[in-house]
Short mmCIF file of C-alpha atoms and ligand atoms in Angstrom, two decimals:
data_model
loop_
_atom_site.label_atom_id
_atom_site.label_comp_id
_atom_site.label_asym_id
_atom_site.label_seq_id
_atom_site.Cartn_x
_atom_site.Cartn_y
_atom_site.Cartn_z
CA MET A 1 -33.02 30.28 -10.63
CA THR A 2 -30.29 27.57 -10.79
CA ASP A 3 -31.34 23.88 -11.79
CA GLU A 4 -30.52 22.94 -8.28
CA ALA A 5 -33.10 25.65 -6.80
CA GLN A 6 -35.72 24.38 -9.10
CA LEU A 7 -35.17 20.96 -8.33
CA ILE A 8 -35.40 21.65 -4.62
CA GLN A 9 -38.68 23.66 -5.00
CA SER A 10 -40.54 20.93 -6.96
CA VAL A 11 -40.16 18.38 -4.08
CA PRO A 12 -43.06 18.43 -1.64
CA THR A 13 -42.10 19.83 1.95
CA GLN A 14 -45.51 18.40 3.70
CA LEU A 15 -46.24 15.34 5.31
CA LEU A 16 -48.04 12.78 3.28
CA ILE A 17 -51.17 11.36 5.01
CA GLY A 18 -54.14 9.53 3.43
CA GLY A 19 -53.14 10.95 -0.18
CA ALA A 20 -52.97 14.59 0.91
CA TRP A 21 -50.00 16.77 1.61
CA THR A 22 -50.24 18.14 5.00
CA ASP A 23 -48.60 20.52 7.19
CA SER A 24 -47.45 19.39 10.78
CA SER A 25 -50.31 19.76 13.40
CA THR A 26 -48.04 22.01 15.16
CA GLY A 27 -47.03 24.07 12.10
CA ALA A 28 -43.48 23.26 12.88
CA THR A 29 -40.87 22.84 10.27
CA LEU A 30 -37.27 21.40 10.05
CA ALA A 31 -34.20 22.61 7.94
CA VAL A 32 -32.75 20.34 5.41
CA ARG A 33 -29.03 21.10 4.78
CA ASP A 34 -26.31 20.25 2.04
CA PRO A 35 -23.59 18.63 3.94
CA ALA A 36 -20.97 19.99 1.46
CA THR A 37 -22.04 23.76 2.05
CA GLY A 38 -23.77 23.60 5.33
CA GLU A 39 -26.50 25.67 3.83
CA VAL A 40 -30.24 25.14 4.18
CA LEU A 41 -31.61 23.71 1.10
CA THR A 42 -35.24 23.88 2.28
CA ARG A 43 -37.48 23.34 5.42
CA ILE A 44 -40.07 20.66 5.47
CA ALA A 45 -42.90 19.55 7.99
CA ASP A 46 -41.96 18.55 11.28
CA ALA A 47 -44.48 16.01 12.46
CA SER A 48 -45.67 15.42 15.90
CA PRO A 49 -46.87 12.22 17.68
CA GLU A 50 -50.63 13.15 16.46
CA ASP A 51 -49.53 13.13 12.88
CA GLY A 52 -47.73 10.13 13.26
CA ILE A 53 -50.88 8.27 14.62
CA ARG A 54 -53.01 9.94 11.73
CA ALA A 55 -50.50 8.44 9.30
CA LEU A 56 -51.09 5.18 10.79
CA ASP A 57 -54.78 5.62 10.72
CA ALA A 58 -54.62 6.40 7.12
CA ALA A 59 -52.49 3.25 6.54
CA VAL A 60 -55.24 1.13 8.58
CA GLU A 61 -58.19 2.50 6.34
CA ALA A 62 -56.35 1.68 3.21
CA ALA A 63 -55.30 -1.75 4.17
CA GLU A 64 -58.09 -3.91 3.38
CA ALA A 65 -58.78 -2.52 -0.33
CA TRP A 66 -54.65 -2.63 -0.89
CA ALA A 67 -54.69 -5.99 0.11
CA ALA A 68 -57.59 -7.02 -1.97
CA THR A 69 -56.24 -5.44 -4.96
CA PRO A 70 -54.96 -7.97 -7.65
CA ALA A 71 -51.30 -8.56 -7.07
CA ARG A 72 -50.94 -7.90 -10.90
CA LYS A 73 -52.30 -4.48 -10.43
CA ARG A 74 -49.96 -3.92 -7.40
CA GLY A 75 -47.22 -4.92 -9.71
CA GLU A 76 -47.84 -2.75 -12.46
CA ILE A 77 -47.96 0.44 -10.30
CA LEU A 78 -44.70 -0.56 -9.00
CA ARG A 79 -43.25 -1.09 -12.40
CA ARG A 80 -44.75 2.33 -13.57
CA ALA A 81 -43.02 3.84 -10.70
CA PHE A 82 -39.78 2.10 -11.92
CA ASP A 83 -40.43 3.59 -15.65
CA LEU A 84 -41.12 7.07 -14.02
CA LEU A 85 -37.87 6.82 -11.79
CA GLN A 86 -35.73 5.93 -15.05
CA GLU A 87 -37.36 9.21 -16.79
CA ARG A 88 -36.03 11.33 -13.87
CA ALA A 89 -32.78 9.33 -12.89
CA ASP A 90 -30.90 12.75 -13.20
CA ASP A 91 -33.35 14.81 -10.78
CA PHE A 92 -33.18 12.00 -7.99
CA ALA A 93 -29.42 11.63 -8.65
CA LEU A 94 -28.95 15.41 -8.09
CA LEU A 95 -31.34 15.54 -5.09
CA MET A 96 -29.70 12.69 -3.17
CA THR A 97 -25.98 14.46 -3.79
CA LEU A 98 -27.75 17.83 -2.57
CA GLU A 99 -29.02 16.37 0.65
CA MET A 100 -26.39 13.51 1.56
CA GLY A 101 -23.45 14.85 -0.21
CA LYS A 102 -22.23 11.46 -2.23
CA PRO A 103 -20.88 12.18 -5.69
CA LEU A 104 -23.27 12.56 -8.37
CA ALA A 105 -22.14 9.55 -10.13
CA GLU A 106 -23.01 7.34 -7.10
CA SER A 107 -26.18 8.89 -6.70
CA ARG A 108 -26.85 7.74 -10.29
CA GLY A 109 -25.52 4.34 -9.40
CA GLU A 110 -27.80 4.29 -6.28
CA VAL A 111 -30.82 5.27 -8.49
CA ALA A 112 -30.15 2.24 -10.80
CA TYR A 113 -30.00 0.01 -7.31
CA GLY A 114 -32.80 1.66 -5.76
CA GLY A 115 -35.04 1.48 -8.88
CA GLU A 116 -34.55 -2.22 -9.09
CA PHE A 117 -36.26 -2.84 -6.19
CA LEU A 118 -39.44 -1.24 -7.94
CA ARG A 119 -38.92 -3.57 -10.86
CA TRP A 120 -37.91 -6.69 -8.93
CA PHE A 121 -41.00 -6.51 -6.51
CA SER A 122 -43.37 -5.50 -9.53
CA GLU A 123 -42.30 -8.88 -10.76
CA GLU A 124 -42.57 -10.65 -7.49
CA ALA A 125 -46.07 -9.43 -6.69
CA PRO A 126 -47.96 -11.88 -8.71
CA ARG A 127 -46.02 -14.85 -7.70
CA ILE A 128 -46.89 -15.11 -4.31
CA ALA A 129 -47.69 -18.24 -3.97
CA GLY A 130 -49.23 -21.31 -1.62
CA ARG A 131 -49.25 -25.02 -1.19
CA TYR A 132 -51.94 -27.41 -1.28
CA GLY A 133 -51.20 -31.11 -0.11
CA ALA A 134 -52.50 -34.21 1.25
CA ASN A 135 -52.55 -35.16 5.04
CA PRO A 136 -49.95 -37.48 5.29
CA GLU A 137 -52.33 -39.32 7.83
CA GLY A 138 -54.48 -39.93 5.00
CA THR A 139 -57.90 -37.83 4.93
CA GLY A 140 -58.13 -34.30 4.51
CA ARG A 141 -56.12 -31.71 2.63
CA MET A 142 -53.73 -28.94 3.83
CA ILE A 143 -53.61 -25.54 2.47
CA VAL A 144 -50.89 -23.19 2.77
CA SER A 145 -51.56 -19.41 1.80
CA GLN A 146 -49.69 -16.09 2.02
CA ARG A 147 -51.67 -13.15 3.28
CA PRO A 148 -49.99 -9.50 3.73
CA VAL A 149 -49.02 -8.82 7.23
CA GLY A 150 -51.05 -5.55 7.56
CA PRO A 151 -50.07 -1.94 8.27
CA CYS A 152 -46.36 -1.50 8.33
CA TYR A 153 -43.94 1.26 9.85
CA LEU A 154 -40.62 1.82 7.78
CA ILE A 155 -37.77 3.63 9.24
CA THR A 156 -35.02 4.34 7.03
CA PRO A 157 -31.44 5.88 7.56
CA TRP A 158 -29.82 8.72 5.89
CA ASN A 159 -26.72 7.09 3.82
CA PHE A 160 -28.83 5.50 0.86
CA PRO A 161 -31.73 7.76 0.54
CA LEU A 162 -33.47 5.94 -2.30
CA ALA A 163 -32.54 2.54 -1.93
CA MET A 164 -33.40 1.79 1.62
CA ALA A 165 -36.80 3.37 1.02
CA THR A 166 -37.42 1.21 -2.20
CA ARG A 167 -35.94 -1.85 -0.40
CA LYS A 168 -38.72 -1.84 2.09
CA ILE A 169 -41.50 -0.06 0.48
CA ALA A 170 -41.74 -1.96 -2.95
CA PRO A 171 -41.93 -5.37 -1.29
CA ALA A 172 -44.44 -4.17 1.14
CA LEU A 173 -46.84 -2.81 -1.48
CA ALA A 174 -46.20 -6.09 -3.79
CA ALA A 175 -47.20 -8.31 -0.74
CA GLY A 176 -50.59 -6.09 -0.36
CA CYS A 177 -49.25 -3.86 2.80
CA THR A 178 -50.09 -0.37 3.36
CA VAL A 179 -47.17 1.52 4.93
CA VAL A 180 -46.10 4.58 7.00
CA VAL A 181 -42.50 5.71 6.01
CA LYS A 182 -40.11 7.55 8.22
CA PRO A 183 -37.10 8.77 6.41
CA ALA A 184 -34.16 10.12 8.36
CA GLU A 185 -34.32 13.71 9.21
CA LEU A 186 -31.04 14.38 7.47
CA THR A 187 -32.11 13.27 4.09
CA PRO A 188 -36.06 13.17 3.94
CA LEU A 189 -36.41 14.72 0.49
CA THR A 190 -35.68 11.83 -1.80
CA THR A 191 -38.41 9.90 0.24
CA LEU A 192 -40.89 12.76 -0.35
CA ALA A 193 -40.06 12.74 -4.01
CA LEU A 194 -40.60 9.18 -4.26
CA ALA A 195 -43.91 9.18 -2.74
CA ALA A 196 -44.97 11.99 -5.05
CA LEU A 197 -43.64 9.61 -8.01
CA LEU A 198 -45.71 6.62 -6.64
CA ILE A 199 -48.72 8.71 -6.50
CA GLU A 200 -48.15 9.47 -10.08
CA ALA A 201 -47.79 5.81 -11.03
CA GLY A 202 -51.40 5.27 -9.68
CA LEU A 203 -50.86 4.09 -5.89
CA PRO A 204 -54.40 4.91 -4.12
CA GLU A 205 -54.54 7.27 -1.32
CA GLY A 206 -53.22 6.22 1.93
CA VAL A 207 -51.39 3.18 0.82
CA VAL A 208 -48.02 5.11 1.38
CA ASN A 209 -47.98 7.51 3.95
CA VAL A 210 -44.74 9.76 4.82
CA ILE A 211 -44.00 11.52 7.89
CA THR A 212 -40.70 13.47 8.47
CA THR A 213 -39.76 14.48 12.08
CA SER A 214 -36.80 15.80 14.19
CA SER A 215 -38.41 13.81 16.94
CA SER A 216 -38.06 10.19 15.92
CA LYS A 217 -38.41 8.62 19.34
CA GLU A 218 -41.25 10.73 20.33
CA VAL A 219 -43.03 9.93 16.97
CA SER A 220 -42.34 6.57 16.68
CA SER A 221 -43.02 5.14 19.97
CA PRO A 222 -46.77 5.50 19.99
CA ILE A 223 -46.81 4.14 16.23
CA ILE A 224 -44.88 0.87 17.61
CA ALA A 225 -47.06 0.81 20.60
CA ASP A 226 -50.39 0.87 18.64
CA PRO A 227 -51.92 -2.44 18.46
CA ARG A 228 -53.15 -1.93 14.62
CA LEU A 229 -49.48 -1.92 13.35
CA ARG A 230 -48.48 -5.37 12.52
CA LYS A 231 -44.81 -4.87 11.44
CA LEU A 232 -41.62 -2.83 11.97
CA SER A 233 -39.03 -2.62 9.35
CA PHE A 234 -35.96 -0.73 10.36
CA THR A 235 -32.59 0.05 8.51
CA GLY A 236 -29.95 2.08 10.84
CA SER A 237 -27.84 1.58 13.93
CA THR A 238 -27.51 -1.36 15.96
CA PRO A 239 -28.42 0.77 19.15
CA VAL A 240 -31.60 2.06 17.93
CA GLY A 241 -32.50 -1.15 16.40
CA VAL A 242 -31.98 -2.93 19.92
CA GLN A 243 -34.27 -0.10 21.51
CA LEU A 244 -36.91 -0.64 18.70
CA MET A 245 -36.68 -4.22 19.20
CA LYS A 246 -37.54 -3.82 22.94
CA GLN A 247 -40.60 -1.62 21.98
CA ALA A 248 -41.78 -4.14 19.41
CA ALA A 249 -41.69 -7.07 21.83
CA ASP A 250 -44.76 -5.55 24.01
CA GLY A 251 -46.94 -5.79 21.06
CA VAL A 252 -45.28 -9.06 19.63
CA LEU A 253 -44.62 -6.98 16.70
CA ARG A 254 -43.11 -8.91 13.52
CA THR A 255 -39.82 -6.87 12.71
CA SER A 256 -37.06 -6.88 10.36
CA MET A 257 -33.85 -5.41 11.33
CA GLU A 258 -30.97 -4.34 8.98
CA LEU A 259 -28.42 -2.84 11.25
CA GLY A 260 -24.89 -1.98 11.61
CA GLY A 261 -21.92 -3.63 10.21
CA ASN A 262 -18.21 -4.06 10.80
CA ALA A 263 -17.25 -5.84 7.63
CA PRO A 264 -13.74 -7.87 7.56
CA PHE A 265 -11.81 -7.50 4.14
CA VAL A 266 -9.35 -10.66 3.95
CA VAL A 267 -6.65 -10.73 1.59
CA PHE A 268 -4.90 -13.98 1.28
CA GLU A 269 -1.04 -14.25 0.08
CA ASP A 270 -2.49 -15.92 -3.10
CA ALA A 271 -4.95 -13.21 -3.94
CA ASP A 272 -4.83 -11.40 -7.47
CA LEU A 273 -3.70 -8.20 -6.04
CA ASP A 274 -5.11 -6.19 -8.73
CA GLN A 275 -8.53 -7.44 -8.07
CA ALA A 276 -8.17 -6.95 -4.25
CA VAL A 277 -7.08 -3.28 -4.70
CA GLU A 278 -10.06 -2.56 -6.93
CA GLY A 279 -12.44 -4.61 -4.53
CA ALA A 280 -10.99 -2.62 -1.49
CA LEU A 281 -11.48 0.93 -3.20
CA ALA A 282 -15.06 0.09 -4.00
CA ALA A 283 -15.79 -1.45 -0.95
CA LYS A 284 -14.32 1.12 1.35
CA PHE A 285 -14.96 4.25 -0.37
CA ARG A 286 -18.46 3.77 -2.10
CA ASN A 287 -20.55 6.33 -0.44
CA ILE A 288 -17.57 8.20 1.27
CA GLY A 289 -17.23 4.98 3.42
CA GLN A 290 -20.75 5.55 5.00
CA ALA A 291 -22.30 2.05 3.97
CA CYS A 292 -23.25 -0.77 6.61
CA THR A 293 -21.43 -2.93 3.99
CA ALA A 294 -18.22 -0.67 4.12
CA ALA A 295 -15.02 -2.88 4.58
CA ASN A 296 -14.17 -1.71 8.06
CA ARG A 297 -11.20 -3.83 8.81
CA PHE A 298 -8.61 -4.96 6.30
CA ILE A 299 -7.03 -8.22 7.40
CA VAL A 300 -4.18 -8.63 4.89
CA HIS A 301 -1.69 -11.49 4.77
CA GLU A 302 1.71 -10.36 6.11
CA ASP A 303 3.51 -11.29 3.09
CA VAL A 304 1.46 -9.32 0.78
CA ALA A 305 0.36 -6.39 3.12
CA PRO A 306 3.29 -3.98 2.08
CA GLU A 307 2.42 -4.12 -1.46
CA PHE A 308 -1.33 -4.01 -0.72
CA ALA A 309 -0.65 -1.22 1.26
CA ARG A 310 1.41 0.85 -1.16
CA ARG A 311 -0.83 0.14 -4.26
CA VAL A 312 -4.17 1.34 -2.23
CA THR A 313 -2.44 4.28 -0.59
CA GLU A 314 -1.12 5.57 -4.29
CA ARG A 315 -4.87 5.37 -5.33
CA VAL A 316 -6.24 6.67 -2.29
CA ALA A 317 -3.82 9.79 -2.23
CA ALA A 318 -5.02 10.69 -5.63
CA MET A 319 -8.59 10.62 -4.80
CA ARG A 320 -10.50 13.98 -5.67
CA VAL A 321 -12.34 15.58 -2.69
CA GLY A 322 -15.12 18.25 -2.95
CA ARG A 323 -18.85 18.89 -3.49
CA GLY A 324 -20.54 15.77 -4.98
CA THR A 325 -22.17 18.08 -7.79
CA GLU A 326 -18.56 18.77 -9.46
CA ASP A 327 -17.34 16.80 -12.10
CA GLY A 328 -14.92 13.92 -11.10
CA ILE A 329 -15.19 14.34 -7.42
CA GLN A 330 -14.83 10.88 -5.54
CA ILE A 331 -15.07 11.73 -2.27
CA GLY A 332 -17.97 14.01 -1.00
CA PRO A 333 -18.29 15.24 2.71
CA LEU A 334 -19.46 13.09 5.64
CA ILE A 335 -23.05 13.57 6.91
CA ASP A 336 -22.33 15.99 9.61
CA ASP A 337 -19.79 17.33 12.03
CA ARG A 338 -20.39 14.33 14.62
CA ALA A 339 -19.37 11.87 11.58
CA VAL A 340 -15.72 14.01 11.20
CA ALA A 341 -15.19 14.16 15.06
CA LYS A 342 -15.60 10.17 14.83
CA ALA A 343 -13.31 9.66 12.16
CA VAL A 344 -10.33 11.84 13.84
CA GLU A 345 -10.98 10.17 17.17
CA LEU A 346 -10.50 6.83 15.40
CA VAL A 347 -7.58 7.58 13.60
CA GLU A 348 -5.81 9.20 16.73
CA ASP A 349 -6.79 6.19 18.66
CA ALA A 350 -5.16 4.07 16.16
CA VAL A 351 -1.97 5.99 15.70
CA GLY A 352 -1.77 6.10 19.63
CA ARG A 353 -1.51 2.27 19.29
CA GLY A 354 1.29 2.20 16.72
CA ALA A 355 -0.58 2.73 13.54
CA ALA A 356 1.15 4.60 10.76
CA VAL A 357 -0.66 7.28 8.56
CA GLU A 358 0.13 6.35 5.04
CA THR A 359 -2.06 9.10 3.46
CA GLY A 360 -4.57 11.69 4.84
CA GLY A 361 -5.60 11.30 8.31
CA SER A 362 -7.28 14.60 8.90
CA ALA A 363 -10.61 16.60 8.82
CA ILE A 364 -10.71 19.04 6.03
CA GLU A 365 -10.84 22.74 7.52
CA GLY A 366 -13.48 25.07 6.09
CA THR A 367 -16.91 24.83 4.75
CA GLY A 368 -18.63 21.58 4.82
CA THR A 369 -17.70 18.41 6.72
CA PHE A 370 -14.87 16.90 4.79
CA PHE A 371 -12.40 14.21 5.92
CA GLN A 372 -9.39 13.56 3.98
CA PRO A 373 -9.31 9.82 2.07
CA THR A 374 -7.14 7.85 4.44
CA VAL A 375 -4.86 4.99 4.69
CA VAL A 376 -3.50 3.61 8.08
CA THR A 377 -1.37 0.42 8.37
CA GLY A 378 -0.09 -1.48 11.16
CA VAL A 379 -3.23 -1.34 12.98
CA ALA A 380 -2.66 -3.09 16.38
CA PRO A 381 -5.22 -5.65 17.88
CA GLY A 382 -7.60 -3.72 20.08
CA SER A 383 -7.85 -0.45 18.40
CA GLU A 384 -11.10 1.17 18.34
CA ILE A 385 -10.96 1.43 14.65
CA LEU A 386 -11.30 -2.35 14.59
CA ARG A 387 -14.37 -2.51 17.03
CA GLN A 388 -16.29 0.50 15.73
CA GLU A 389 -18.14 1.09 12.57
CA ILE A 390 -15.92 3.80 11.01
CA PHE A 391 -18.49 5.11 8.59
CA GLY A 392 -15.92 7.46 6.86
CA PRO A 393 -13.21 7.18 4.37
CA VAL A 394 -10.40 5.53 6.56
CA LEU A 395 -8.92 2.23 5.31
CA ALA A 396 -7.38 0.53 8.19
CA ILE A 397 -4.74 -2.38 7.65
CA ALA A 398 -4.09 -5.09 10.01
CA THR A 399 -1.99 -8.26 8.95
CA PHE A 400 -2.23 -11.90 9.76
CA GLY A 401 0.01 -15.04 9.28
CA GLU A 402 -2.27 -18.23 9.38
CA GLU A 403 -5.55 -18.86 7.67
CA ALA A 404 -7.24 -19.78 11.16
CA GLU A 405 -5.95 -16.49 12.59
CA ALA A 406 -7.79 -14.49 9.43
CA VAL A 407 -11.03 -16.38 10.37
CA ARG A 408 -10.57 -15.68 14.06
CA LEU A 409 -9.68 -11.97 13.54
CA ALA A 410 -12.64 -11.65 10.84
CA ASN A 411 -15.11 -13.06 13.27
CA ASP A 412 -14.04 -11.15 16.25
CA THR A 413 -17.04 -8.63 16.15
CA GLU A 414 -20.51 -8.61 17.37
CA TYR A 415 -21.66 -7.83 14.01
CA GLY A 416 -22.19 -10.02 11.05
CA LEU A 417 -23.44 -8.33 8.09
CA VAL A 418 -20.64 -9.01 5.24
CA SER A 419 -17.26 -10.05 4.78
CA TYR A 420 -15.29 -9.88 1.79
CA VAL A 421 -12.25 -12.36 0.83
CA PHE A 422 -9.84 -12.42 -1.68
CA THR A 423 -8.09 -16.06 -2.71
CA ARG A 424 -7.30 -17.61 -5.79
CA ASP A 425 -7.59 -21.04 -4.03
CA LEU A 426 -11.36 -22.37 -4.85
CA ALA A 427 -10.98 -24.91 -1.66
CA ARG A 428 -10.07 -22.02 0.37
CA GLY A 429 -12.79 -19.69 -0.58
CA GLN A 430 -15.35 -22.50 0.08
CA ARG A 431 -13.74 -22.75 3.57
CA MET A 432 -14.21 -19.22 4.13
CA ILE A 433 -18.01 -19.18 3.05
CA ASP A 434 -18.55 -22.04 5.60
CA ALA A 435 -16.23 -20.26 8.17
CA LEU A 436 -17.24 -16.45 8.38
CA ASP A 437 -20.16 -15.37 10.53
CA THR A 438 -21.71 -12.94 8.44
CA GLY A 439 -24.95 -12.96 6.35
CA MET A 440 -23.53 -11.94 3.04
CA MET A 441 -20.10 -12.51 1.50
CA GLY A 442 -18.07 -11.08 -1.39
CA LEU A 443 -15.70 -13.48 -2.74
CA ASN A 444 -13.26 -11.68 -4.90
CA VAL A 445 -15.39 -8.75 -5.39
CA GLY A 446 -16.02 -5.72 -3.35
CA VAL A 447 -19.73 -4.57 -4.12
CA ILE A 448 -22.40 -7.10 -3.46
CA SER A 449 -25.64 -5.41 -3.02
CA ASN A 450 -28.18 -6.42 -5.73
CA ALA A 451 -32.13 -6.25 -5.56
CA ALA A 452 -32.24 -9.80 -6.79
CA ALA A 453 -30.16 -11.31 -3.69
CA PRO A 454 -31.21 -11.69 0.11
CA PHE A 455 -29.58 -8.77 1.90
CA GLY A 456 -29.12 -8.92 5.60
CA GLY A 457 -27.17 -9.69 8.56
CA VAL A 458 -26.57 -12.05 11.35
CA LYS A 459 -25.64 -11.49 15.14
CA GLN A 460 -26.02 -7.82 15.94
CA SER A 461 -26.35 -6.80 12.23
CA GLY A 462 -29.91 -7.80 12.43
CA ASN A 463 -32.39 -10.38 11.44
CA GLY A 464 -34.72 -10.55 8.15
CA ARG A 465 -33.50 -10.36 4.52
CA GLU A 466 -34.34 -7.65 1.97
CA GLY A 467 -34.38 -8.01 -1.83
CA GLY A 468 -34.09 -11.55 -3.54
CA LEU A 469 -37.11 -14.02 -3.39
CA GLU A 470 -36.84 -13.74 0.39
CA GLY A 471 -37.69 -10.23 0.83
CA ILE A 472 -41.17 -10.37 0.13
CA HIS A 473 -41.52 -12.66 2.82
CA GLU A 474 -40.84 -10.10 5.55
CA TYR A 475 -44.19 -8.66 4.43
CA LEU A 476 -46.18 -11.67 4.55
CA GLU A 477 -48.16 -14.15 7.03
CA THR A 478 -48.16 -17.67 6.17
CA LYS A 479 -51.82 -19.31 6.84
CA TYR A 480 -52.32 -22.87 7.05
CA THR A 481 -55.83 -24.45 6.66
CA MET A 482 -56.61 -28.07 7.23
CA THR A 483 -59.97 -29.20 5.57
CA PRO A 484 -61.82 -32.68 4.85
CA ASP A 485 -60.97 -34.23 1.60
CA PRO A 486 -63.27 -32.15 -0.81
CA PHE A 487 -63.47 -35.03 -3.12
CA ALA A 488 -64.40 -37.52 -0.85
P1 NAD B 501 -29.83 5.67 13.14
O1 NAD B 501 -29.94 4.56 13.75
O2 NAD B 501 -29.16 6.91 13.99
O3 NAD B 501 -31.15 6.05 12.48
C1 NAD B 501 -31.74 5.40 11.57
C2 NAD B 501 -33.15 5.91 11.67
O4 NAD B 501 -33.71 5.75 12.70
C3 NAD B 501 -33.50 7.32 11.19
O5 NAD B 501 -34.60 7.60 10.33
C4 NAD B 501 -33.69 8.04 12.70
O6 NAD B 501 -34.12 9.30 12.36
C5 NAD B 501 -34.32 6.92 13.18
N1 NAD B 501 -34.32 6.70 14.82
C6 NAD B 501 -33.29 7.12 15.38
N2 NAD B 501 -33.55 7.17 16.66
C7 NAD B 501 -34.88 6.50 16.68
C8 NAD B 501 -35.76 6.15 17.78
N3 NAD B 501 -35.38 6.14 18.93
N4 NAD B 501 -36.98 5.68 17.47
C9 NAD B 501 -37.33 5.87 16.39
N5 NAD B 501 -36.54 6.00 14.98
C10 NAD B 501 -35.37 6.33 15.38
O7 NAD B 501 -28.84 5.44 12.03
P2 NAD B 501 -28.01 6.24 10.68
O8 NAD B 501 -27.14 7.35 11.23
O9 NAD B 501 -29.26 6.96 10.13
O10 NAD B 501 -27.81 5.14 9.61
C11 NAD B 501 -26.25 4.65 9.60
C12 NAD B 501 -26.81 3.27 10.16
O11 NAD B 501 -27.56 2.47 9.73
C13 NAD B 501 -25.18 2.50 10.48
O12 NAD B 501 -24.99 1.87 11.64
C14 NAD B 501 -25.35 1.59 9.43
O13 NAD B 501 -24.47 0.54 9.43
C15 NAD B 501 -26.70 1.43 9.45
N6 NAD B 501 -27.16 0.88 8.05
C16 NAD B 501 -27.45 -0.53 7.81
C17 NAD B 501 -27.93 -0.96 6.71
C18 NAD B 501 -28.25 -2.49 6.50
O14 NAD B 501 -28.89 -2.75 5.58
N7 NAD B 501 -27.90 -3.42 7.59
C19 NAD B 501 -28.23 -0.20 5.98
C20 NAD B 501 -27.92 1.06 5.92
C21 NAD B 501 -27.25 1.69 7.13
#
């Protein structure tokens, strides 16, 4: 048996409900495929709506004891999980590459990034603080305390199978909440392996429950409608997030929404072009372009646009495409046929409006869902590629003349997750921090994700923040108590 087959065999394939691995109540299973080959890696339980409610039952039952577990102990379990993840980093990396397609080196990067949430929130758990103060009117004291919000439903996307799970699970557990996790059906194996690791780290039964399903809507709706659920945290596309917010409104459910992006990448004429090119390649091609933080619109000053385009094209044309398990691969497959079709359509639309393909531009025929790493220049205003999330390895360049025009173009989107700005002028950099309507910014840098930072967007990119000092507050309720002066 190959290492890959052995690894796949070691991953649980059932639902995790109340500490027990169980089949779906209907006995149904769903196939998990390798996008590089189209082959079925394994079959896993396909949960029914009844299974979803059973998972919520388990989270509700475990909630009181977990909330009462000392924060230090909750933190220590997370820390043990972090340590175990480091020991198994290679296995987790390979598993992600197999089910999602990203190059192994990037999967290792995600193990490091995803693991940091376990470590960071293991440290935050014992620091949940409150306030104690005097009533400004004179008599009485005011106590402000933080309590776990209660059972949470966590829905994650396929593009970062580990990090999107730990970015929610770790703060929820640190805060004292129990959870039901629903990973994307395309990449459920990493979450199942993570759940097994958390149990090994000492997590009590029912604190983390995992349901995998091909019927996300049918399984999620009853959970969201259940009054015992206290929080919904979702990472995924904006249209699905909007639907879920509507459903959550009926129960006035607290929500955190990490949604789509359409990041501008602005290069001013005074930028360090070496730095801008490195930043561009990282911001665009990480995860095969399938990141919410992916630079979507390159807005480059007309004086430096030809040189910037020449340099990125040279690098992109040399990128190695292939199965992510092979050495030296930089671009793996896209997640599915639809993703390839979308990249094709967006490039065709841009070209139809006058853009030029400098390199790549097409799907790669044959096995797997590959698209050539691509650079298009001269993208005209109104092109779909500037409006939609590309979610593929296509670097699209438009130009600007004046600073105000760059700001207008950068903000000309309903999204507001992240922006990237390259300039050597500190005053201009400061102006951009103030002017760009995004929750995050990379100033002369192309990768911003960090467990110690508050990740999240404005506008239709969502609400709430994950990571940083803010992340745990998504899972805490503030309670204020007034009391007479105890020493009077
Ligand atoms: P998606 O919205 O299709 O799916 C996300 C998750 O929601 C999956 O688990 C899916 O099974 C589930 N889902 C789909 N429809 C549902 C429904 N009606 N009810 C309940 N659950 C449902 O998104 P995706 O294709 O998996 O991920 C890509 C998207 O996620 C992109 O738009 C990307 O920008 C976004 N994303 C955002 C962030 C962020 O932090 N802001 C991070 C990663 C990805």
